[in-house]
Short mmCIF file of C-alpha atoms in Angstrom, two decimals:
data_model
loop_
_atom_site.label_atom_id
_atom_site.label_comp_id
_atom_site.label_asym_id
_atom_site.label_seq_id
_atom_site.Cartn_x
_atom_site.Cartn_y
_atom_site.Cartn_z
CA UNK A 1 56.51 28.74 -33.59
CA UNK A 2 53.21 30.09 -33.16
CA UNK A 3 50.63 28.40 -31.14
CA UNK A 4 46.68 28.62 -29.82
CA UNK A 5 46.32 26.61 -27.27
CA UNK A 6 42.28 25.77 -26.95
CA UNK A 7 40.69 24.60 -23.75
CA UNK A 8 39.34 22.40 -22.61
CA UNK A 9 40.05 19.52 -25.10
CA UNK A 10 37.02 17.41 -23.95
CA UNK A 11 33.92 18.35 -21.70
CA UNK A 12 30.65 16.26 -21.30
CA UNK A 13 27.87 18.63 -20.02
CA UNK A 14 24.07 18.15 -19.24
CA UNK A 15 22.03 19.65 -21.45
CA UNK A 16 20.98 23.21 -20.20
CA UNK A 17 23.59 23.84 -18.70
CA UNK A 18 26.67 26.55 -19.67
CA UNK A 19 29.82 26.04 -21.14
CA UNK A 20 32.95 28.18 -22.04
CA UNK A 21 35.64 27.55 -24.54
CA UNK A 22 39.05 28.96 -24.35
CA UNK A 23 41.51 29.83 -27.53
CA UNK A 24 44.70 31.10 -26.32
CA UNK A 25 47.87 32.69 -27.51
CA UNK A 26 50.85 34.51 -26.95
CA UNK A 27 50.99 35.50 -30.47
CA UNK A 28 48.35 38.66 -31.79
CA UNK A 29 46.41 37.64 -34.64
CA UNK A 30 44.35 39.95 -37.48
CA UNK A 31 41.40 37.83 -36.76
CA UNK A 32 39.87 34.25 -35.67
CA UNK A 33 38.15 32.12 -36.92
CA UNK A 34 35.57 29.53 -34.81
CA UNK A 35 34.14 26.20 -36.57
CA UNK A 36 32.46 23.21 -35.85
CA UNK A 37 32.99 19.83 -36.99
CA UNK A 38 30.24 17.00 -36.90
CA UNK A 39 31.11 13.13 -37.48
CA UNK A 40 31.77 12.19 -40.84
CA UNK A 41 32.11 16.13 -42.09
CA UNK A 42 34.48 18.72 -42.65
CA UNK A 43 34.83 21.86 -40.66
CA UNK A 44 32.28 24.35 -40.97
CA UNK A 45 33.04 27.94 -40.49
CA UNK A 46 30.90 29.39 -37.70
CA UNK A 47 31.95 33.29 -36.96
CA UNK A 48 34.94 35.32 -37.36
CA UNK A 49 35.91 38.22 -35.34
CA UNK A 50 38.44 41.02 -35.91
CA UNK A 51 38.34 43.78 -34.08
CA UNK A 52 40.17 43.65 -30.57
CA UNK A 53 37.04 43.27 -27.85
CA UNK A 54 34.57 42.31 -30.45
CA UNK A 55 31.84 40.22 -29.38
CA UNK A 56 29.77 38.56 -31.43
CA UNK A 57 26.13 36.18 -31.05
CA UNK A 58 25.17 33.48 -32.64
CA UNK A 59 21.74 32.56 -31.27
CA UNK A 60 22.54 30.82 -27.78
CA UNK A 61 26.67 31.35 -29.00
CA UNK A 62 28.36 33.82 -27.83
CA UNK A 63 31.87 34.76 -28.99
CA UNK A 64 34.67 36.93 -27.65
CA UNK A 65 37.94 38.22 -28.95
CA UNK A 66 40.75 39.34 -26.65
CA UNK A 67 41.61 43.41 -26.26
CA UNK A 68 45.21 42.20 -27.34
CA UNK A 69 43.67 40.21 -30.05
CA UNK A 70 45.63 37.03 -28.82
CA UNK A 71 42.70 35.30 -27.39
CA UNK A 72 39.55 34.37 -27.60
CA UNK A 73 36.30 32.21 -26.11
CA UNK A 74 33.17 30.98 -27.06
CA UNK A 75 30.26 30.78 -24.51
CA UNK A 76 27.06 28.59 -25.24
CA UNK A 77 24.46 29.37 -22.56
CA UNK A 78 21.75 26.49 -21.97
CA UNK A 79 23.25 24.04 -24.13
CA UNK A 80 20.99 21.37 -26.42
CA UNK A 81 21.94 18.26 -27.60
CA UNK A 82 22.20 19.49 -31.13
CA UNK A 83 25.18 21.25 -30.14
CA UNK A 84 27.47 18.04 -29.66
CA UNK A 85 30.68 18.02 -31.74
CA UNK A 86 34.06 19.50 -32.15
CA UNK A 87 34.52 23.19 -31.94
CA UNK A 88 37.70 24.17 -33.52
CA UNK A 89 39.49 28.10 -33.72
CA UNK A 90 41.88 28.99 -35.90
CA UNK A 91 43.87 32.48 -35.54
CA UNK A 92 44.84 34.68 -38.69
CA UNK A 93 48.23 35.47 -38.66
CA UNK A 94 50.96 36.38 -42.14
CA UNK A 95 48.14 34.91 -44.20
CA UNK A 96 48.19 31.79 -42.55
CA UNK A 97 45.81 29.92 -40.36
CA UNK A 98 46.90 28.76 -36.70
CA UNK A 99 44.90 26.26 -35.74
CA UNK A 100 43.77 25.14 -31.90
CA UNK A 101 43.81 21.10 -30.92
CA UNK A 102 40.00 21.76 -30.75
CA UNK A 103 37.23 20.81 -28.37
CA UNK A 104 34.87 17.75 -27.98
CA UNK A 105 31.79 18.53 -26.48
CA UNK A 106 28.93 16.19 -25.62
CA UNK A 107 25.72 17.11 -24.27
CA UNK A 108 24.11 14.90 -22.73
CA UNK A 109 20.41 14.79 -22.82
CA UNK B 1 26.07 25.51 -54.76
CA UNK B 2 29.71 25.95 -53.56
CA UNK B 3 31.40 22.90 -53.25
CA UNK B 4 34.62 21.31 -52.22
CA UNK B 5 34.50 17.36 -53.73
CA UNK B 6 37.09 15.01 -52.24
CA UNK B 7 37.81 11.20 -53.76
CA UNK B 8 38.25 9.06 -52.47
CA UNK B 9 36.16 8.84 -48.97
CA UNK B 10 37.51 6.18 -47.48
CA UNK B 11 40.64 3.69 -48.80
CA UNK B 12 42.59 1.10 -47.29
CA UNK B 13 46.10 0.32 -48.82
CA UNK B 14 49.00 -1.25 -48.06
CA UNK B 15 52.14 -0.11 -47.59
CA UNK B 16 54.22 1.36 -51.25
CA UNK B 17 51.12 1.51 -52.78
CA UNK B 18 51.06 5.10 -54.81
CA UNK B 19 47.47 6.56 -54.11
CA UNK B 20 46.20 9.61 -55.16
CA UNK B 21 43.22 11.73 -53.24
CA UNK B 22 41.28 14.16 -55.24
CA UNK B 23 39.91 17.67 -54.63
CA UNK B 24 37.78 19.69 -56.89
CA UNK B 25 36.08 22.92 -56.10
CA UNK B 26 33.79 24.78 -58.32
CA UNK B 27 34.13 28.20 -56.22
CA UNK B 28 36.51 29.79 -58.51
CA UNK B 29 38.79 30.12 -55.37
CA UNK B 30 42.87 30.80 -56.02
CA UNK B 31 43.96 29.34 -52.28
CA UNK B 32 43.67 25.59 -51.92
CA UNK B 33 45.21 23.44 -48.75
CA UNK B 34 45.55 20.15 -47.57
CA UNK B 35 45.21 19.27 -44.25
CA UNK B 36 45.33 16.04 -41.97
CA UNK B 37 43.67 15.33 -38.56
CA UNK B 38 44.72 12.99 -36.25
CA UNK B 39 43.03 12.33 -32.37
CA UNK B 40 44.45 14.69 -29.75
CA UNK B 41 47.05 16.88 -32.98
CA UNK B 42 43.89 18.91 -34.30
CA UNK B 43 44.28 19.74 -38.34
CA UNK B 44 47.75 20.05 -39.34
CA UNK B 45 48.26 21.23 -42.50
CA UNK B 46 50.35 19.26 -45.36
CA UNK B 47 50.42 21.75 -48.30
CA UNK B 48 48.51 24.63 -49.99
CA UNK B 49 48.69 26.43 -53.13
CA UNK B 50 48.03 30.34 -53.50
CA UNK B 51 47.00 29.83 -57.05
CA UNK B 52 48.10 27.42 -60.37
CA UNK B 53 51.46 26.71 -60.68
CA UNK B 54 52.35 28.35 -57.17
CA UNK B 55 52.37 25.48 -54.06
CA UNK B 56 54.41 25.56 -50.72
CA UNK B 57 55.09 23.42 -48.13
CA UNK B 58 53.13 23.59 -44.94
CA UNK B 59 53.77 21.85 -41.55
CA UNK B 60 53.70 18.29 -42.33
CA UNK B 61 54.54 17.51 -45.93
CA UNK B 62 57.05 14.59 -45.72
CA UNK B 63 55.71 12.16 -47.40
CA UNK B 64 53.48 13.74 -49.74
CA UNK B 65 53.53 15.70 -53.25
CA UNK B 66 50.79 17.89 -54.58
CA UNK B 67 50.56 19.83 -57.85
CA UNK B 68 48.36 22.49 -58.88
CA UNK B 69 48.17 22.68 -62.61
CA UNK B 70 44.66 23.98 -63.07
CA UNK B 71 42.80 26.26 -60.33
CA UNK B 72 39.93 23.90 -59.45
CA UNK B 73 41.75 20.82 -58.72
CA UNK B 74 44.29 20.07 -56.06
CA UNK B 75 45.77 16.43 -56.03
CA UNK B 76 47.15 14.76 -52.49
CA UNK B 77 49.79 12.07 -54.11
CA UNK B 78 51.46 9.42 -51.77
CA UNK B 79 54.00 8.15 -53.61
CA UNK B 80 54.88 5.37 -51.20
CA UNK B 81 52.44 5.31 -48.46
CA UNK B 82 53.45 3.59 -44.50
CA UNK B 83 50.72 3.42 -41.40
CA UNK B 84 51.97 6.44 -39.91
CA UNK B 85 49.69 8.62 -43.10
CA UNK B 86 46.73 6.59 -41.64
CA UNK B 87 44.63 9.55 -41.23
CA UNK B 88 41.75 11.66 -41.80
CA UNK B 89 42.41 14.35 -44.55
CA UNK B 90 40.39 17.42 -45.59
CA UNK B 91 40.84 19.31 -48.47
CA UNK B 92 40.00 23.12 -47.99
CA UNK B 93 39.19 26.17 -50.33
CA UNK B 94 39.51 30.10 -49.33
CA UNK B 95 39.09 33.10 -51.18
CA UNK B 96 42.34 34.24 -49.85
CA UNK B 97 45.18 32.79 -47.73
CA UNK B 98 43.94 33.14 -43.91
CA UNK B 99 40.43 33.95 -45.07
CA UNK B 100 37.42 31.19 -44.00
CA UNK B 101 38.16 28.21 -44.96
CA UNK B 102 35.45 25.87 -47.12
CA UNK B 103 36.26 22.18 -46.22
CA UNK B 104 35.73 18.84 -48.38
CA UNK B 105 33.80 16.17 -46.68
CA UNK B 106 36.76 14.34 -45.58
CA UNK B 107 39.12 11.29 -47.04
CA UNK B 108 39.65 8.55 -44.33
CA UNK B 109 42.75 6.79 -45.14
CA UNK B 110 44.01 3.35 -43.83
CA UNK B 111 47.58 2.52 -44.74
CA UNK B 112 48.53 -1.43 -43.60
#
């Protein structure tokens, strides 16, 4: 059974400070996928990345994918309030979608 | 505008009570899943269909049916619901299987 373990599941942060998200695995994945999920809403895709090492930015987001392609993180540097919610990834892997237990995140203003 | 359309948004029902959730996407997309989410389990997925006519069990499907007779519309029966389908389900929409994922708004479900 595959799994993607994410970390941490909660974290309550003032705003401006820095945060890091883990996605873990012992599996290797073609790509991942990060979203976000507000109250009341469905899952909203947010970047995908591919290529073992690949980093990729996302205004004050900054995502990372493993060498080995089994893990990856996602840093938000001086976070704002606007970035409360839950911050899911999800690994590619036989044309399926492995999904994390995601993260809550509150920033508190 | 691409949109995945789930109905209903929020039910309560009692126990035996067939119910039926809708999803319609006008997106043209072949791959079409069902998932639930539950505090602390993250989305688990229930079933998905690769295209019409073609549907496959994912990781949670006891319990539930799902057919796939024309390619914008995916059906969530529960033929007999019980409180432990209480949930939160999303209905999601890909261009291809493991591809991003475009997610319905969400159908809260309350099973007494």
């Amino acid at each position: 059974t595959q799994l993607l373990e994410q970390s941490p599941q909660f974290l309550s942060i003032q705003e401006g400070e820095n945060l890091t998200v883990y996605c873990n695995s012992s599996s290797v994945f073609s790509s991942l996928q990060w979203y976000r999920q507000e109250p009341g809403e469905g899952p909203v895709l947010l970047v995908t990345v591919v290529t073992g090492g690949e980093v990729k930015k996302l205004k004050r987001l900054t995502f990372q994918f493993g060498d080995a392609r089994k893990d990856s993180s996602l840093h938000i540097t001086a976070a704002q309030t606007g970035d409360t919610g839950l911050y899911l990834c999800a690994g590619a892997s036989n044309y399926q979608l492995i999904w994390g237990a995601g993260t809550k995140l509150i920033i508190k203003p | 505008e691409a949109q995945v359309t789930q109905n209903p948004r929020y039910l309560i029902t009692v126990t035996g009570k067939k119910l039926t959730v809708t999803c319609s996407q006008n997106m043209n997309h072949e791959y079409m899943s069902w998932y639930r989410q539950d505090p602390g389990l993250g989305l688990r997925q229930i079933y998905y269909s690769m295209n019409v006519e073609v549907t496959d069990k994912g990781d949670v499907p006891e319990g539930y049916k799902v057919s796939r007779k024309e390619k914008r519309n995916f059906p969530l029966i529960l033929e007999s619901p019980s409180p432990n389908q209480t949930s939160l389900y999303f209905c999601a929409v890909a261009g291809t299987s493991g591809g991003e994922l475009f997610f319905g708004e969400g159908s809260r479900l309350t099973v007494l």
